[in-house]
Amino acid sequence: MLNIPAKIATIILLSLTLSACAGTSFGDLFSNYSQQMQGVKNAQQQGNFQQAVSLLPERSKSNGSYGLSLLEKARLEFLANNHTESQQDFALVYRQVQQAEQAAKIQLSRGIENVQAVVSNDNAIRYDIHYYEQSMLHCYQALNYLNQNDLSGALVEIRRANLVQQKALQANQKALYETQEEMTKKGVSSESLASRYPSMSNAIGEVKNGFQNAYTFYLSGVLYEAAGQANDAYIDYKKALEIYPHNITVQRDVWRLATKLGMSNDIQLFGNRFSSDITQGTRQNTSEQQNSTKHGQLVVLVEQGIIPGKQEVSIHLPIFTSHNDMRFYSLALPNYQNRLRQYSGLSLSYQGNTYQSQEIVRLQSLAAKQLQDEMPAIVTRQVVRLVAKEELRQQMSRKGGDVGNILAGLYNIASEKADTRSWSTLPDSIHILRLDLAPGQHEVDLSINGTNRTITVDINEDRQTLVKLTSIGSYTNYQSMNL
């Protein structure tokens, strides 16, 4: 008696699965992205970047996570010093971002994706590159250009990074209000969600939003100075200072250019705010430099660790069904661990003096804040999905009897997966350090994460020498560029 209904139920379930998989792979739909990336990150941790690239899951251009895969690959190629390949992949992602922005204006493709997500989970939706990820994309692309001695190309990318943050600032408040309102209409209050969803306050720290990145502004200032555009550099150093007000390196650079450009109002303002070490000695000089009127600058960018991935958590919320009955449902949601790893930073020794780097961005904090701001929209989709799945289960129970009910229940359980996608190969923390040195060759001692090494840098008069230092697990290496 159950043969025909069972077949009907199976066909319905299969068609739903195929529909949901149309824009994504079966593995992406039913597995955890953070878990998929674990082998990649293990290889990255050991400095085996080409092996890490080979471990990336293959995805077609139609896959909703294709752009994210390109980001992961481009970052790993960058670490492997394959700057041409990295540059090409980042350029592809940038084109995808532009296309997605155009598509968002008509909302057609996203509407189709949302229908697929209703019967599966958020992994069926195309992954939108977050603003903080876009700004980092352009920073790495700028460094790719610098490795090819193309300062003008690097400046184009850094302007794009700054434009991303401007657009995000304009869109952020409106989007937050709209998603909060939509969630409330679905019967879930902010208070109810906050009382059940695990806190990320320690991970978020003091960041105000998930997109303002002091590192991109600081790098922008360095490049503008290299191009002889001191006024533009000063503007961006001040933006970096606004986000990271206690960073001594940024304070020194703001004071240095304020005095150089004769910014009398700012000199008075910052003169009261900064320490006398900064205002009475306008630059961080070595003992050798104090006896010389000529100098260049050593700028060190220090990347540490790998950003933690999202994890899946389950919470129970009271939700009204399509028949207006209130029931408690279990929601699978993404979350970040509520702690920040501590990094000692870089200690640079030169001629008996030691200089310490300071943090300019904690990417985990930006990512956690971004997720917190997204949570109302994520929960709203989950509520719609749960109500739709419950309606589907009831229909299959009527048409397929016990078999239909069981199959629908199993599908609902299997497909209830949190979307843990994010750019997982980014560094966790970035520090900066700047030092004035006399023109010529210098040996400096670097100590970071228990690793010590001596490097030689070439300093040119009134120019910047940029050193990008990467410390990931057991791997430590650097690149040096004269700007």
Tab-separated table of C-alpha atoms in Angstrom:
chain	number	residue	atom	x	y	z
A	1	MET	CA	0.000	0.000	0.000
A	2	LEU	CA	2.917	2.333	0.683
A	3	ASN	CA	4.858	1.734	-2.555
A	4	ILE	CA	3.317	4.499	-4.650
A	5	PRO	CA	3.251	7.181	-1.935
A	6	ALA	CA	6.833	6.338	-1.044
A	7	LYS	CA	7.869	6.837	-4.652
A	8	ILE	CA	6.038	10.141	-4.753
A	9	ALA	CA	7.714	11.250	-1.557
A	10	THR	CA	11.123	10.222	-2.849
A	11	ILE	CA	10.602	12.065	-6.135
A	12	ILE	CA	9.528	15.223	-4.311
A	13	LEU	CA	12.536	15.046	-2.025
A	14	LEU	CA	14.939	14.357	-4.883
A	15	SER	CA	13.610	17.273	-6.910
A	16	LEU	CA	14.067	19.581	-3.923
A	17	THR	CA	17.640	18.422	-3.461
A	18	LEU	CA	18.466	18.874	-7.148
A	19	SER	CA	16.883	22.335	-7.113
A	20	ALA	CA	18.934	23.368	-4.121
A	21	CYS	CA	22.119	21.982	-5.671
A	22	ALA	CA	21.615	23.851	-8.952
A	23	GLY	CA	23.926	26.706	-7.933
A	24	THR	CA	26.172	24.839	-5.537
A	25	SER	CA	27.770	21.432	-5.088
A	26	PHE	CA	26.252	18.638	-3.021
A	27	GLY	CA	29.251	18.758	-0.673
A	28	ASP	CA	28.920	22.507	-0.136
A	29	LEU	CA	25.222	22.159	0.622
A	30	PHE	CA	25.479	19.449	3.257
A	31	SER	CA	28.927	19.996	4.781
A	32	ASN	CA	30.679	22.670	6.812
A	33	TYR	CA	32.935	25.089	4.890
A	34	SER	CA	35.224	25.620	7.875
A	35	GLN	CA	35.739	21.856	8.097
A	36	GLN	CA	36.395	21.660	4.344
A	37	MET	CA	39.141	24.269	4.753
A	38	GLN	CA	40.889	22.614	7.706
A	39	GLY	CA	43.397	20.689	5.579
A	40	VAL	CA	44.122	23.825	3.557
A	41	LYS	CA	44.798	25.840	6.704
A	42	ASN	CA	46.997	23.084	8.163
A	43	ALA	CA	49.186	23.227	5.045
A	44	GLN	CA	49.198	27.037	5.196
A	45	GLN	CA	50.229	26.867	8.858
A	46	GLN	CA	53.341	24.941	7.830
A	47	GLY	CA	54.187	27.238	4.919
A	48	ASN	CA	53.216	24.627	2.287
A	49	PHE	CA	51.252	27.067	0.176
A	50	GLN	CA	51.202	25.121	-3.100
A	51	GLN	CA	49.973	22.059	-1.243
A	52	ALA	CA	47.300	24.258	0.320
A	53	VAL	CA	46.219	25.389	-3.161
A	54	SER	CA	45.962	21.765	-4.299
A	55	LEU	CA	43.709	20.969	-1.324
A	56	LEU	CA	41.154	23.653	-2.177
A	57	PRO	CA	37.847	22.031	-3.233
A	58	GLU	CA	37.251	22.405	-6.966
A	59	ARG	CA	34.274	24.590	-7.816
A	60	SER	CA	32.770	25.525	-11.173
A	61	LYS	CA	32.079	29.096	-12.219
A	62	SER	CA	28.372	28.532	-11.579
A	63	ASN	CA	29.041	27.470	-7.992
A	64	GLY	CA	27.889	29.973	-5.374
A	65	SER	CA	31.269	29.746	-3.615
A	66	TYR	CA	33.408	30.143	-6.751
A	67	GLY	CA	34.437	33.724	-5.931
A	68	LEU	CA	35.367	32.723	-2.390
A	69	SER	CA	37.510	29.865	-3.713
A	70	LEU	CA	39.318	32.330	-5.969
A	71	LEU	CA	39.998	34.548	-2.951
A	72	GLU	CA	41.499	31.624	-1.040
A	73	LYS	CA	43.630	30.628	-4.025
A	74	ALA	CA	44.792	34.192	-4.726
A	75	ARG	CA	45.849	34.668	-1.101
A	76	LEU	CA	47.803	31.393	-1.070
A	77	GLU	CA	49.476	32.242	-4.387
A	78	PHE	CA	50.433	35.609	-2.893
A	79	LEU	CA	52.063	33.867	0.063
A	80	ALA	CA	53.909	31.580	-2.356
A	81	ASN	CA	55.269	34.694	-4.175
A	82	ASN	CA	53.364	33.731	-7.330
A	83	HIS	CA	52.267	37.315	-7.811
A	84	THR	CA	51.135	37.025	-11.434
A	85	GLU	CA	48.733	34.158	-10.659
A	86	SER	CA	47.566	35.914	-7.505
A	87	GLN	CA	46.944	39.118	-9.417
A	88	GLN	CA	44.885	37.309	-12.065
A	89	ASP	CA	42.691	35.560	-9.488
A	90	PHE	CA	42.099	38.719	-7.464
A	91	ALA	CA	41.118	40.504	-10.694
A	92	LEU	CA	38.550	37.768	-11.417
A	93	VAL	CA	37.059	38.179	-7.946
A	94	TYR	CA	36.870	41.948	-8.391
A	95	ARG	CA	34.936	41.479	-11.643
A	96	GLN	CA	32.583	39.087	-9.838
A	97	VAL	CA	31.990	41.677	-7.114
A	98	GLN	CA	31.155	44.291	-9.742
A	99	GLN	CA	28.761	41.901	-11.502
A	100	ALA	CA	27.091	41.011	-8.194
A	101	GLU	CA	26.564	44.702	-7.427
A	102	GLN	CA	24.863	45.159	-10.786
A	103	ALA	CA	22.719	42.049	-10.276
A	104	ALA	CA	21.679	43.283	-6.832
A	105	LYS	CA	20.081	46.311	-8.449
A	106	ILE	CA	17.568	44.115	-10.268
A	107	GLN	CA	17.413	41.377	-7.588
A	108	LEU	CA	16.414	38.711	-10.137
A	109	SER	CA	19.191	36.172	-9.652
A	110	ARG	CA	19.173	36.594	-5.876
A	111	GLY	CA	15.432	35.881	-5.826
A	112	ILE	CA	16.008	32.527	-7.536
A	113	GLU	CA	18.797	31.699	-5.095
A	114	ASN	CA	16.561	32.512	-2.135
A	115	VAL	CA	13.931	30.072	-3.397
A	116	GLN	CA	16.603	27.359	-3.466
A	117	ALA	CA	17.749	28.332	0.023
A	118	VAL	CA	14.214	28.025	1.418
A	119	VAL	CA	14.264	24.270	0.814
A	120	SER	CA	17.899	23.751	1.843
A	121	ASN	CA	20.123	26.270	3.692
A	122	ASP	CA	22.123	29.459	3.218
A	123	ASN	CA	24.912	27.529	1.507
A	124	ALA	CA	22.667	27.503	-1.581
A	125	ILE	CA	22.960	31.298	-1.798
A	126	ARG	CA	25.802	32.888	-3.729
A	127	TYR	CA	28.507	33.999	-1.300
A	128	ASP	CA	28.781	37.771	-1.322
A	129	ILE	CA	32.302	39.022	-0.637
A	130	HIS	CA	32.033	41.090	2.541
A	131	TYR	CA	33.274	44.667	2.657
A	132	TYR	CA	36.237	43.864	4.918
A	133	GLU	CA	37.191	41.056	2.528
A	134	GLN	CA	36.930	43.394	-0.463
A	135	SER	CA	39.232	45.954	1.151
A	136	MET	CA	41.786	43.225	1.914
A	137	LEU	CA	41.488	41.980	-1.681
A	138	HIS	CA	42.556	45.406	-2.937
A	139	CYS	CA	45.370	45.651	-0.371
A	140	TYR	CA	46.860	42.372	-1.575
A	141	GLN	CA	46.365	43.410	-5.170
A	142	ALA	CA	48.225	46.654	-4.399
A	143	LEU	CA	51.098	44.613	-2.947
A	144	ASN	CA	51.059	42.418	-6.067
A	145	TYR	CA	51.576	45.555	-8.163
A	146	LEU	CA	54.357	46.760	-5.859
A	147	ASN	CA	56.147	43.456	-6.338
A	148	GLN	CA	56.166	44.313	-10.057
A	149	ASN	CA	57.469	47.848	-9.326
A	150	ASP	CA	54.145	49.338	-10.429
A	151	LEU	CA	53.305	52.061	-7.903
A	152	SER	CA	50.574	53.601	-10.081
A	153	GLY	CA	48.774	50.240	-10.301
A	154	ALA	CA	49.077	49.860	-6.534
A	155	LEU	CA	47.547	53.303	-6.015
A	156	VAL	CA	44.539	52.353	-8.151
A	157	GLU	CA	43.938	49.331	-5.922
A	158	ILE	CA	44.341	51.262	-2.687
A	159	ARG	CA	41.816	53.848	-3.895
A	160	ARG	CA	39.412	50.992	-4.560
A	161	ALA	CA	39.988	49.698	-1.028
A	162	ASN	CA	39.107	53.111	0.388
A	163	LEU	CA	36.052	53.382	-1.884
A	164	VAL	CA	34.776	50.055	-0.541
A	165	GLN	CA	34.772	51.487	2.971
A	166	GLN	CA	33.001	54.647	1.838
A	167	LYS	CA	30.230	52.613	0.180
A	168	ALA	CA	29.914	50.385	3.232
A	169	LEU	CA	29.571	53.378	5.545
A	170	GLN	CA	26.729	54.755	3.426
A	171	ALA	CA	24.853	51.447	3.234
A	172	ASN	CA	25.454	50.094	6.729
A	173	GLN	CA	22.917	51.897	8.929
A	174	LYS	CA	20.031	51.523	6.486
A	175	ALA	CA	20.726	47.816	6.007
A	176	LEU	CA	20.931	47.215	9.770
A	177	TYR	CA	17.576	48.901	10.367
A	178	GLU	CA	15.834	47.048	7.533
A	179	THR	CA	17.046	43.593	8.581
A	180	GLN	CA	16.110	44.224	12.212
A	181	GLU	CA	12.610	45.251	11.129
A	182	GLU	CA	12.216	42.188	8.904
A	183	MET	CA	13.266	39.828	11.694
A	184	THR	CA	10.787	41.454	14.079
A	185	LYS	CA	8.002	40.966	11.526
A	186	LYS	CA	8.812	37.239	11.543
A	187	GLY	CA	8.187	37.163	15.287
A	188	VAL	CA	11.780	37.144	16.562
A	189	SER	CA	12.829	40.071	18.737
A	190	SER	CA	16.395	41.305	19.099
A	191	GLU	CA	16.180	40.588	22.828
A	192	SER	CA	15.066	36.992	22.257
A	193	LEU	CA	17.916	36.384	19.813
A	194	ALA	CA	20.523	38.042	22.048
A	195	SER	CA	19.480	35.939	25.042
A	196	ARG	CA	20.036	32.664	23.162
A	197	TYR	CA	22.784	33.354	20.618
A	198	PRO	CA	26.345	32.928	22.007
A	199	SER	CA	28.045	36.265	22.612
A	200	MET	CA	30.931	37.385	20.397
A	201	SER	CA	31.658	40.557	22.387
A	202	ASN	CA	35.221	39.533	23.293
A	203	ALA	CA	35.995	38.673	19.666
A	204	ILE	CA	34.484	41.938	18.433
A	205	GLY	CA	36.311	44.050	20.982
A	206	GLU	CA	36.049	47.790	20.382
A	207	VAL	CA	35.386	47.820	16.625
A	208	LYS	CA	32.379	49.933	15.651
A	209	ASN	CA	31.519	48.082	12.449
A	210	GLY	CA	32.704	45.220	10.294
A	211	PHE	CA	34.293	47.165	7.456
A	212	GLN	CA	36.440	50.103	8.639
A	213	ASN	CA	39.990	48.825	8.341
A	214	ALA	CA	42.807	51.009	9.687
A	215	TYR	CA	45.394	48.861	7.893
A	216	THR	CA	44.067	49.760	4.437
A	217	PHE	CA	44.160	53.463	5.315
A	218	TYR	CA	47.679	53.169	6.706
A	219	LEU	CA	48.966	51.310	3.638
A	220	SER	CA	47.240	53.938	1.523
A	221	GLY	CA	49.138	56.663	3.385
A	222	VAL	CA	52.457	54.890	2.814
A	223	LEU	CA	51.794	54.592	-0.927
A	224	TYR	CA	50.626	58.187	-1.259
A	225	GLU	CA	53.830	59.333	0.445
A	226	ALA	CA	55.854	57.199	-1.957
A	227	ALA	CA	54.046	58.943	-4.828
A	228	GLY	CA	54.832	62.378	-3.367
A	229	GLN	CA	51.200	63.057	-2.416
A	230	ALA	CA	51.717	64.135	1.184
A	231	ASN	CA	48.277	65.736	1.611
A	232	ASP	CA	46.488	62.550	0.543
A	233	ALA	CA	48.779	60.521	2.797
A	234	TYR	CA	47.971	62.781	5.727
A	235	ILE	CA	44.214	62.355	5.210
A	236	ASP	CA	44.480	58.570	5.261
A	237	TYR	CA	46.859	58.459	8.231
A	238	LYS	CA	44.255	60.483	10.130
A	239	LYS	CA	41.563	57.982	9.109
A	240	ALA	CA	43.733	55.150	10.404
A	241	LEU	CA	44.248	57.100	13.630
A	242	GLU	CA	40.496	57.534	14.060
A	243	ILE	CA	40.049	53.745	13.975
A	244	TYR	CA	43.194	52.845	15.966
A	245	PRO	CA	43.775	55.961	18.113
A	246	HIS	CA	46.395	54.408	20.408
A	247	ASN	CA	48.758	53.101	17.715
A	248	ILE	CA	52.041	54.946	18.324
A	249	THR	CA	53.318	54.437	14.767
A	250	VAL	CA	50.195	56.064	13.333
A	251	GLN	CA	50.439	58.893	15.860
A	252	ARG	CA	54.049	59.560	14.814
A	253	ASP	CA	53.127	59.651	11.130
A	254	VAL	CA	50.174	61.973	11.699
A	255	TRP	CA	52.349	64.335	13.765
A	256	ARG	CA	55.215	64.158	11.266
A	257	LEU	CA	53.014	65.193	8.331
A	258	ALA	CA	51.015	67.707	10.368
A	259	THR	CA	54.249	69.586	11.119
A	260	LYS	CA	55.581	69.132	7.587
A	261	LEU	CA	52.370	70.442	5.992
A	262	GLY	CA	51.850	73.198	8.555
A	263	MET	CA	48.462	71.969	9.782
A	264	SER	CA	48.258	74.477	12.647
A	265	ASN	CA	44.837	73.433	13.978
A	266	ASP	CA	45.794	69.763	14.013
A	267	ILE	CA	49.177	70.550	15.557
A	268	GLN	CA	47.391	72.220	18.448
A	269	LEU	CA	44.858	69.371	18.752
A	270	PHE	CA	47.362	66.524	18.564
A	271	GLY	CA	49.951	68.425	20.586
A	272	ASN	CA	47.624	68.130	23.571
A	273	ARG	CA	46.721	64.529	22.799
A	274	PHE	CA	50.018	62.859	21.881
A	275	SER	CA	52.868	62.161	24.276
A	276	SER	CA	55.891	64.450	24.462
A	277	ASP	CA	58.016	61.623	23.005
A	278	ILE	CA	56.115	62.168	19.756
A	279	THR	CA	55.622	65.932	19.759
A	280	GLN	CA	59.153	66.844	20.863
A	281	GLY	CA	60.918	64.341	18.621
A	282	THR	CA	58.979	64.247	15.390
A	283	ARG	CA	60.189	60.845	14.233
A	284	GLN	CA	61.348	57.523	15.658
A	285	ASN	CA	65.074	58.003	15.078
A	286	THR	CA	67.929	55.599	15.536
A	287	SER	CA	70.982	56.961	17.341
A	288	GLU	CA	72.755	57.054	13.977
A	289	GLN	CA	69.922	59.033	12.410
A	290	GLN	CA	69.906	61.671	15.139
A	291	ASN	CA	73.321	62.800	13.889
A	292	SER	CA	72.240	62.985	10.247
A	293	THR	CA	69.964	65.335	8.309
A	294	LYS	CA	69.362	62.733	5.602
A	295	HIS	CA	67.097	59.771	6.138
A	296	GLY	CA	64.755	57.249	4.584
A	297	GLN	CA	62.063	55.158	6.205
A	298	LEU	CA	61.771	51.458	6.910
A	299	VAL	CA	58.086	50.472	7.037
A	300	VAL	CA	57.302	46.955	8.265
A	301	LEU	CA	53.904	45.290	7.775
A	302	VAL	CA	53.578	42.241	10.025
A	303	GLU	CA	50.968	39.553	9.318
A	304	GLN	CA	50.375	37.037	12.104
A	305	GLY	CA	48.337	33.862	12.351
A	306	ILE	CA	45.320	32.732	10.349
A	307	ILE	CA	41.864	34.109	10.962
A	308	PRO	CA	39.652	31.608	12.844
A	309	GLY	CA	36.818	30.077	10.851
A	310	LYS	CA	33.149	30.267	11.702
A	311	GLN	CA	31.665	27.458	13.745
A	312	GLU	CA	28.108	26.130	13.812
A	313	VAL	CA	25.945	26.596	16.895
A	314	SER	CA	22.339	25.575	17.541
A	315	ILE	CA	19.834	27.709	19.404
A	316	HIS	CA	16.135	27.216	20.179
A	317	LEU	CA	13.734	30.029	19.347
A	318	PRO	CA	9.932	30.303	19.617
A	319	ILE	CA	8.579	30.600	16.070
A	320	PHE	CA	5.029	30.863	14.738
A	321	THR	CA	4.140	28.282	12.078
A	322	SER	CA	2.034	28.922	8.971
A	323	HIS	CA	-1.006	27.940	11.067
A	324	ASN	CA	-0.079	30.576	13.681
A	325	ASP	CA	0.965	27.971	16.238
A	326	MET	CA	4.005	28.840	18.338
A	327	ARG	CA	6.638	26.122	18.527
A	328	PHE	CA	10.272	25.994	19.576
A	329	TYR	CA	12.577	25.239	16.646
A	330	SER	CA	16.295	24.532	16.553
A	331	LEU	CA	18.247	26.918	14.312
A	332	ALA	CA	21.749	26.167	13.018
A	333	LEU	CA	23.645	29.464	12.952
A	334	PRO	CA	27.244	30.546	12.272
A	335	ASN	CA	29.300	31.969	15.131
A	336	TYR	CA	32.877	32.963	15.947
A	337	GLN	CA	34.689	31.793	19.063
A	338	ASN	CA	34.383	34.489	21.702
A	339	ARG	CA	38.066	35.085	22.307
A	340	LEU	CA	41.030	36.697	20.611
A	341	ARG	CA	44.402	35.046	20.369
A	342	GLN	CA	47.256	37.085	21.799
A	343	TYR	CA	50.189	37.967	19.517
A	344	SER	CA	53.510	39.306	20.758
A	345	GLY	CA	54.192	41.179	17.532
A	346	LEU	CA	57.586	41.959	16.034
A	347	SER	CA	60.632	43.080	17.996
A	348	LEU	CA	63.150	44.818	15.721
A	349	SER	CA	66.670	45.394	17.044
A	350	TYR	CA	69.158	47.811	15.508
A	351	GLN	CA	72.382	49.183	17.001
A	352	GLY	CA	71.467	48.163	20.529
A	353	ASN	CA	67.933	49.575	20.449
A	354	THR	CA	64.728	47.529	20.258
A	355	TYR	CA	61.526	48.691	18.579
A	356	GLN	CA	58.129	47.009	18.943
A	357	SER	CA	55.353	46.689	16.353
A	358	GLN	CA	51.746	47.510	17.227
A	359	GLU	CA	48.461	46.110	15.946
A	360	ILE	CA	46.656	48.072	13.234
A	361	VAL	CA	43.804	45.634	12.500
A	362	ARG	CA	42.360	42.454	14.012
A	363	LEU	CA	40.529	40.798	11.143
A	364	GLN	CA	38.702	38.349	13.407
A	365	SER	CA	37.085	41.341	15.120
A	366	LEU	CA	35.921	42.766	11.790
A	367	ALA	CA	34.587	39.360	10.727
A	368	ALA	CA	32.756	38.822	14.026
A	369	LYS	CA	31.184	42.287	13.896
A	370	GLN	CA	30.162	41.695	10.280
A	371	LEU	CA	28.481	38.442	11.316
A	372	GLN	CA	26.755	40.100	14.269
A	373	ASP	CA	25.300	42.749	11.960
A	374	GLU	CA	24.185	40.063	9.493
A	375	MET	CA	22.508	37.897	12.121
A	376	PRO	CA	18.986	39.399	11.861
A	377	ALA	CA	18.937	38.671	8.115
A	378	ILE	CA	20.310	35.160	8.689
A	379	VAL	CA	17.691	34.412	11.362
A	380	THR	CA	14.904	35.799	9.170
A	381	ARG	CA	15.858	33.417	6.352
A	382	GLN	CA	16.042	30.569	8.859
A	383	VAL	CA	12.530	31.288	10.137
A	384	VAL	CA	11.110	31.365	6.603
A	385	ARG	CA	12.963	28.138	5.850
A	386	LEU	CA	11.776	26.315	8.965
A	387	VAL	CA	8.150	27.259	8.365
A	388	ALA	CA	8.424	26.159	4.714
A	389	LYS	CA	10.098	22.876	5.671
A	390	GLU	CA	7.434	22.159	8.271
A	391	GLU	CA	4.734	22.775	5.666
A	392	LEU	CA	6.603	20.481	3.272
A	393	ARG	CA	6.850	17.783	5.936
A	394	GLN	CA	3.115	17.926	6.545
A	395	GLN	CA	2.366	17.704	2.810
A	396	MET	CA	4.695	14.745	2.364
A	397	SER	CA	3.163	13.095	5.410
A	398	ARG	CA	-0.276	13.410	3.838
A	399	LYS	CA	0.913	12.152	0.436
A	400	GLY	CA	3.511	9.632	1.510
A	401	GLY	CA	2.276	8.513	4.899
A	402	ASP	CA	4.893	7.500	7.434
A	403	VAL	CA	7.547	7.092	4.740
A	404	GLY	CA	7.012	10.627	3.463
A	405	ASN	CA	7.057	11.979	6.992
A	406	ILE	CA	10.292	10.167	7.809
A	407	LEU	CA	11.983	11.170	4.543
A	408	ALA	CA	11.024	14.811	4.988
A	409	GLY	CA	12.217	14.760	8.579
A	410	LEU	CA	15.552	13.240	7.584
A	411	TYR	CA	15.989	15.778	4.792
A	412	ASN	CA	15.203	18.655	7.138
A	413	ILE	CA	17.772	17.434	9.652
A	414	ALA	CA	20.446	16.803	7.008
A	415	SER	CA	19.922	20.142	5.263
A	416	GLU	CA	19.852	22.248	8.433
A	417	LYS	CA	23.437	23.488	8.176
A	418	ALA	CA	24.860	26.860	9.127
A	419	ASP	CA	26.671	28.847	6.461
A	420	THR	CA	30.249	28.968	7.772
A	421	ARG	CA	31.767	30.433	4.621
A	422	SER	CA	34.287	33.267	4.901
A	423	TRP	CA	37.742	34.123	3.553
A	424	SER	CA	39.580	31.609	5.722
A	425	THR	CA	43.220	32.096	4.676
A	426	LEU	CA	43.461	35.739	5.767
A	427	PRO	CA	45.836	36.664	8.583
A	428	ASP	CA	44.303	37.105	12.010
A	429	SER	CA	46.252	40.197	13.072
A	430	ILE	CA	48.359	42.813	11.264
A	431	HIS	CA	50.941	45.006	13.006
A	432	ILE	CA	52.990	47.948	11.733
A	433	LEU	CA	56.353	49.485	12.603
A	434	ARG	CA	58.189	52.434	11.060
A	435	LEU	CA	61.806	53.459	11.620
A	436	ASP	CA	63.942	56.286	10.240
A	437	LEU	CA	67.367	55.175	8.986
A	438	ALA	CA	70.246	56.879	7.215
A	439	PRO	CA	70.585	56.099	3.489
A	440	GLY	CA	72.509	52.916	2.724
A	441	GLN	CA	72.461	49.232	3.631
A	442	HIS	CA	71.487	48.191	7.135
A	443	GLU	CA	71.251	44.901	8.974
A	444	VAL	CA	68.308	44.650	11.360
A	445	ASP	CA	67.418	41.779	13.681
A	446	LEU	CA	63.831	40.538	13.645
A	447	SER	CA	62.279	38.476	16.428
A	448	ILE	CA	58.734	37.155	16.139
A	449	ASN	CA	56.894	34.132	17.473
A	450	GLY	CA	60.119	32.579	18.780
A	451	THR	CA	61.920	32.969	15.438
A	452	ASN	CA	64.981	35.204	15.069
A	453	ARG	CA	66.603	36.298	11.826
A	454	THR	CA	68.775	39.092	10.481
A	455	ILE	CA	67.824	40.807	7.237
A	456	THR	CA	69.536	43.451	5.116
A	457	VAL	CA	67.520	46.443	3.922
A	458	ASP	CA	68.427	49.170	1.444
A	459	ILE	CA	67.357	52.657	2.508
A	460	ASN	CA	67.178	55.530	0.026
A	461	GLU	CA	67.044	59.194	0.995
A	462	ASP	CA	63.473	60.514	1.422
A	463	ARG	CA	62.046	57.175	0.245
A	464	GLN	CA	60.265	54.263	1.899
A	465	THR	CA	61.507	50.687	2.033
A	466	LEU	CA	58.548	48.387	2.624
A	467	VAL	CA	59.066	45.036	4.339
A	468	LYS	CA	56.102	42.655	4.526
A	469	LEU	CA	56.702	40.027	7.195
A	470	THR	CA	54.492	36.936	7.478
A	471	SER	CA	54.421	34.738	10.587
A	472	ILE	CA	52.031	31.776	10.399
A	473	GLY	CA	52.527	28.845	12.731
A	474	SER	CA	55.993	27.445	12.054
A	475	TYR	CA	56.439	29.610	8.926
A	476	THR	CA	58.148	33.014	8.918
A	477	ASN	CA	59.271	34.898	5.821
A	478	TYR	CA	59.516	38.407	4.426
A	479	GLN	CA	59.493	40.445	1.225
A	480	SER	CA	61.302	43.756	0.794
A	481	MET	CA	60.347	46.475	-1.707
A	482	ASN	CA	61.877	49.894	-2.318
A	483	LEU	CA	59.135	52.404	-3.076
